[in-house]
Amino acid sequence: MLHFGEEPPIVGERGSGTVFFAHCNLRCLFCQNHQISQEGLGQDMTWQELAAAFLDLQERGAENLNLVTPTHYMLPIARALHRAYEEGLRLPLVYNTNGYDSLELLALLEGVVDIYLPDLKYLDAACAERCSGARAYPETAQAAVRAMHAQVGALDLDAPARGVIVRHLVLPANLSQSYEALLWLADEGMLGVPLSLMSQYAPHHRAGEVPGLQTRLACEEYGALVEYAQNLGFEQVLVQELESQETYVPDFRSDNPFNDPRAIGDCATGK
Ligand code: SF4
């Protein structure tokens, strides 16, 4: 689809040519995309059909080719990209990932990916295990973000063709160790990397199983974190309106997943 809900430098004027891949290598209890990430909603495609879909997005005027949660399909994706490049694909490639990527895979992607859009979800292993089923997430994502930055540097928002944007979904009550994550990025010399602080958390899917995740993010919590980021010296902080808690709940059973959002809050009670 041509997607207009990503960060503005990724969307551009014509929309990001986005392919959502079914399933995921994490199991986040609060996943707003659980229809595709955990229930497997999707469409079977061969890698040849995937190549044709990439070229179709270019035909439709996409600003880039945006692969969402691609990690576990990189072999068929690589085959599809190879075919599509032979047939004229020229779009910048966006690798849109939860950050749970191996260094071996990232080494193979060097020179192939133009824009990395990784999450940095948590820095605490117990929290990563409880909320996403991946105790090794923090050190894995930290190493991945470091490697991505070493490959392509920070994204220039005025000429968004190459570089990294780091995303951080802010959970209520600092359950995502937001302050620690920002400090880590600063210590790693990434104050020049655009930082997308996402306020869109709402208790979806199985979030009701985790104490503290049954509520939405408070305006004051988010504002304090944005201020902290600015005071730390982040040069570019991308912020969301809190209304995005409702705007960004897609229904992938609809032909128009982001224009026909589901009612929110239905999973807070586990129903
Ligand atoms: S990484 Fe993203 S898509 Fe995967 S389960 Fe977590 S929130 Fe869902």
mmCIF file of N, CA and C in Angstrom, residues 157-201:
data_model
loop_
_atom_site.group_PDB
_atom_site.id
_atom_site.type_symbol
_atom_site.label_atom_id
_atom_site.label_comp_id
_atom_site.label_asym_id
_atom_site.label_seq_id
_atom_site.Cartn_x
_atom_site.Cartn_y
_atom_site.Cartn_z
ATOM 1 N N LEU A 157 16.972 14.847 7.482
ATOM 2 C CA LEU A 157 15.538 15.031 7.237
ATOM 3 C C LEU A 157 15.266 15.909 6.024
ATOM 4 N N ASP A 158 16.252 16.734 5.630
ATOM 5 C CA ASP A 158 16.044 17.583 4.450
ATOM 6 C C ASP A 158 16.294 16.825 3.152
ATOM 7 N N ALA A 159 17.036 15.746 3.245
ATOM 8 C CA ALA A 159 17.296 14.920 2.054
ATOM 9 C C ALA A 159 17.256 13.458 2.486
ATOM 10 N N PRO A 160 16.049 12.963 2.764
ATOM 11 C CA PRO A 160 15.925 11.645 3.420
ATOM 12 C C PRO A 160 16.142 10.468 2.467
ATOM 13 N N ALA A 161 17.382 10.290 2.046
ATOM 14 C CA ALA A 161 17.663 9.201 1.121
ATOM 15 C C ALA A 161 18.478 8.086 1.765
ATOM 16 N N ARG A 162 19.149 8.407 2.881
ATOM 17 C CA ARG A 162 20.042 7.413 3.474
ATOM 18 C C ARG A 162 20.252 7.767 4.934
ATOM 19 N N GLY A 163 20.210 6.779 5.818
ATOM 20 C CA GLY A 163 20.479 7.044 7.224
ATOM 21 C C GLY A 163 19.531 6.288 8.133
ATOM 22 N N VAL A 164 19.643 6.579 9.423
ATOM 23 C CA VAL A 164 18.850 5.900 10.453
ATOM 24 C C VAL A 164 17.892 6.883 11.118
ATOM 25 N N ILE A 165 16.673 6.425 11.364
ATOM 26 C CA ILE A 165 15.767 7.063 12.330
ATOM 27 C C ILE A 165 15.515 6.009 13.403
ATOM 28 N N VAL A 166 15.647 6.381 14.660
ATOM 29 C CA VAL A 166 15.334 5.429 15.737
ATOM 30 C C VAL A 166 13.934 5.732 16.262
ATOM 31 N N ARG A 167 13.157 4.654 16.397
ATOM 32 C CA ARG A 167 11.806 4.767 16.950
ATOM 33 C C ARG A 167 11.792 4.231 18.377
ATOM 34 N N HIS A 168 11.025 4.902 19.195
ATOM 35 C CA HIS A 168 10.827 4.378 20.552
ATOM 36 C C HIS A 168 9.354 4.559 20.919
ATOM 37 N N LEU A 169 8.673 3.433 21.158
ATOM 38 C CA LEU A 169 7.284 3.479 21.602
ATOM 39 C C LEU A 169 7.278 3.706 23.103
ATOM 40 N N VAL A 170 6.706 4.808 23.519
ATOM 41 C CA VAL A 170 6.720 5.154 24.941
ATOM 42 C C VAL A 170 5.574 4.426 25.634
ATOM 43 N N LEU A 171 5.930 3.566 26.583
ATOM 44 C CA LEU A 171 4.907 2.850 27.355
ATOM 45 C C LEU A 171 4.599 3.617 28.638
ATOM 46 N N PRO A 172 3.426 3.412 29.208
ATOM 47 C CA PRO A 172 3.061 4.103 30.447
ATOM 48 C C PRO A 172 4.026 3.757 31.581
ATOM 49 N N ALA A 173 4.152 4.681 32.523
ATOM 50 C CA ALA A 173 4.925 4.470 33.760
ATOM 51 C C ALA A 173 6.373 4.062 33.490
ATOM 52 N N ASN A 174 6.923 4.546 32.412
ATOM 53 C CA ASN A 174 8.312 4.254 32.027
ATOM 54 C C ASN A 174 8.587 2.755 31.931
ATOM 55 N N LEU A 175 7.579 1.976 31.553
ATOM 56 C CA LEU A 175 7.768 0.527 31.417
ATOM 57 C C LEU A 175 8.696 0.169 30.266
ATOM 58 N N SER A 176 8.919 1.115 29.363
ATOM 59 C CA SER A 176 9.836 0.862 28.246
ATOM 60 C C SER A 176 11.217 1.475 28.500
ATOM 61 N N GLN A 177 11.483 1.823 29.744
ATOM 62 C CA GLN A 177 12.788 2.392 30.121
ATOM 63 C C GLN A 177 13.171 3.530 29.158
ATOM 64 N N SER A 178 12.249 4.428 28.946
ATOM 65 C CA SER A 178 12.437 5.469 27.935
ATOM 66 C C SER A 178 13.617 6.372 28.256
ATOM 67 N N TYR A 179 13.741 6.765 29.504
ATOM 68 C CA TYR A 179 14.833 7.688 29.858
ATOM 69 C C TYR A 179 16.189 7.006 29.665
ATOM 70 N N GLU A 180 16.251 5.736 30.062
ATOM 71 C CA GLU A 180 17.500 4.987 29.896
ATOM 72 C C GLU A 180 17.828 4.809 28.407
ATOM 73 N N ALA A 181 16.826 4.589 27.603
ATOM 74 C CA ALA A 181 17.059 4.406 26.162
ATOM 75 C C ALA A 181 17.634 5.680 25.546
ATOM 76 N N LEU A 182 17.079 6.813 25.937
ATOM 77 C CA LEU A 182 17.593 8.082 25.396
ATOM 78 C C LEU A 182 19.023 8.338 25.856
ATOM 79 N N LEU A 183 19.285 8.021 27.119
ATOM 80 C CA LEU A 183 20.651 8.201 27.629
ATOM 81 C C LEU A 183 21.633 7.307 26.878
ATOM 82 N N TRP A 184 21.206 6.082 26.596
ATOM 83 C CA TRP A 184 22.082 5.165 25.867
ATOM 84 C C TRP A 184 22.391 5.713 24.476
ATOM 85 N N LEU A 185 21.376 6.188 23.787
ATOM 86 C CA LEU A 185 21.602 6.748 22.453
ATOM 87 C C LEU A 185 22.555 7.944 22.517
ATOM 88 N N ALA A 186 22.378 8.769 23.520
ATOM 89 C CA ALA A 186 23.272 9.929 23.667
ATOM 90 C C ALA A 186 24.701 9.464 23.913
ATOM 91 N N ASP A 187 24.861 8.477 24.788
ATOM 92 C CA ASP A 187 26.210 7.957 25.086
ATOM 93 C C ASP A 187 26.862 7.343 23.857
ATOM 94 N N GLU A 188 26.042 6.822 22.957
ATOM 95 C CA GLU A 188 26.558 6.180 21.738
ATOM 96 C C GLU A 188 26.851 7.194 20.633
ATOM 97 N N GLY A 189 26.675 8.480 20.932
ATOM 98 C CA GLY A 189 26.960 9.506 19.927
ATOM 99 C C GLY A 189 25.879 9.631 18.870
ATOM 100 N N MET A 190 24.630 9.349 19.248
ATOM 101 C CA MET A 190 23.547 9.390 18.267
ATOM 102 C C MET A 190 22.587 10.563 18.485
ATOM 103 N N LEU A 191 23.068 11.637 19.051
ATOM 104 C CA LEU A 191 22.180 12.792 19.241
ATOM 105 C C LEU A 191 21.746 13.391 17.904
ATOM 106 N N GLY A 192 22.489 13.123 16.857
ATOM 107 C CA GLY A 192 22.121 13.642 15.537
ATOM 108 C C GLY A 192 21.154 12.740 14.779
ATOM 109 N N VAL A 193 20.888 11.575 15.328
ATOM 110 C CA VAL A 193 19.944 10.651 14.678
ATOM 111 C C VAL A 193 18.520 11.114 14.988
ATOM 112 N N PRO A 194 17.675 11.298 13.965
ATOM 113 C CA PRO A 194 16.284 11.651 14.265
ATOM 114 C C PRO A 194 15.655 10.614 15.194
ATOM 115 N N LEU A 195 14.992 11.124 16.211
ATOM 116 C CA LEU A 195 14.405 10.265 17.236
ATOM 117 C C LEU A 195 12.896 10.394 17.151
ATOM 118 N N SER A 196 12.236 9.294 16.840
ATOM 119 C CA SER A 196 10.788 9.292 16.732
ATOM 120 C C SER A 196 10.207 8.748 18.032
ATOM 121 N N LEU A 197 9.649 9.637 18.825
ATOM 122 C CA LEU A 197 9.056 9.242 20.104
ATOM 123 C C LEU A 197 7.565 9.022 19.882
ATOM 124 N N MET A 198 7.153 7.777 19.968
ATOM 125 C CA MET A 198 5.790 7.419 19.593
ATOM 126 C C MET A 198 4.881 7.389 20.825
ATOM 127 N N SER A 199 3.815 8.150 20.727
ATOM 128 C CA SER A 199 2.881 8.248 21.859
ATOM 129 C C SER A 199 1.654 7.379 21.640
ATOM 130 N N GLN A 200 1.662 6.569 20.596
ATOM 131 C CA GLN A 200 0.425 5.923 20.160
ATOM 132 C C GLN A 200 0.035 4.698 20.973
ATOM 133 N N TYR A 201 0.787 4.404 22.038
ATOM 134 C CA TYR A 201 0.448 3.210 22.822
ATOM 135 C C TYR A 201 -0.987 3.268 23.349
#
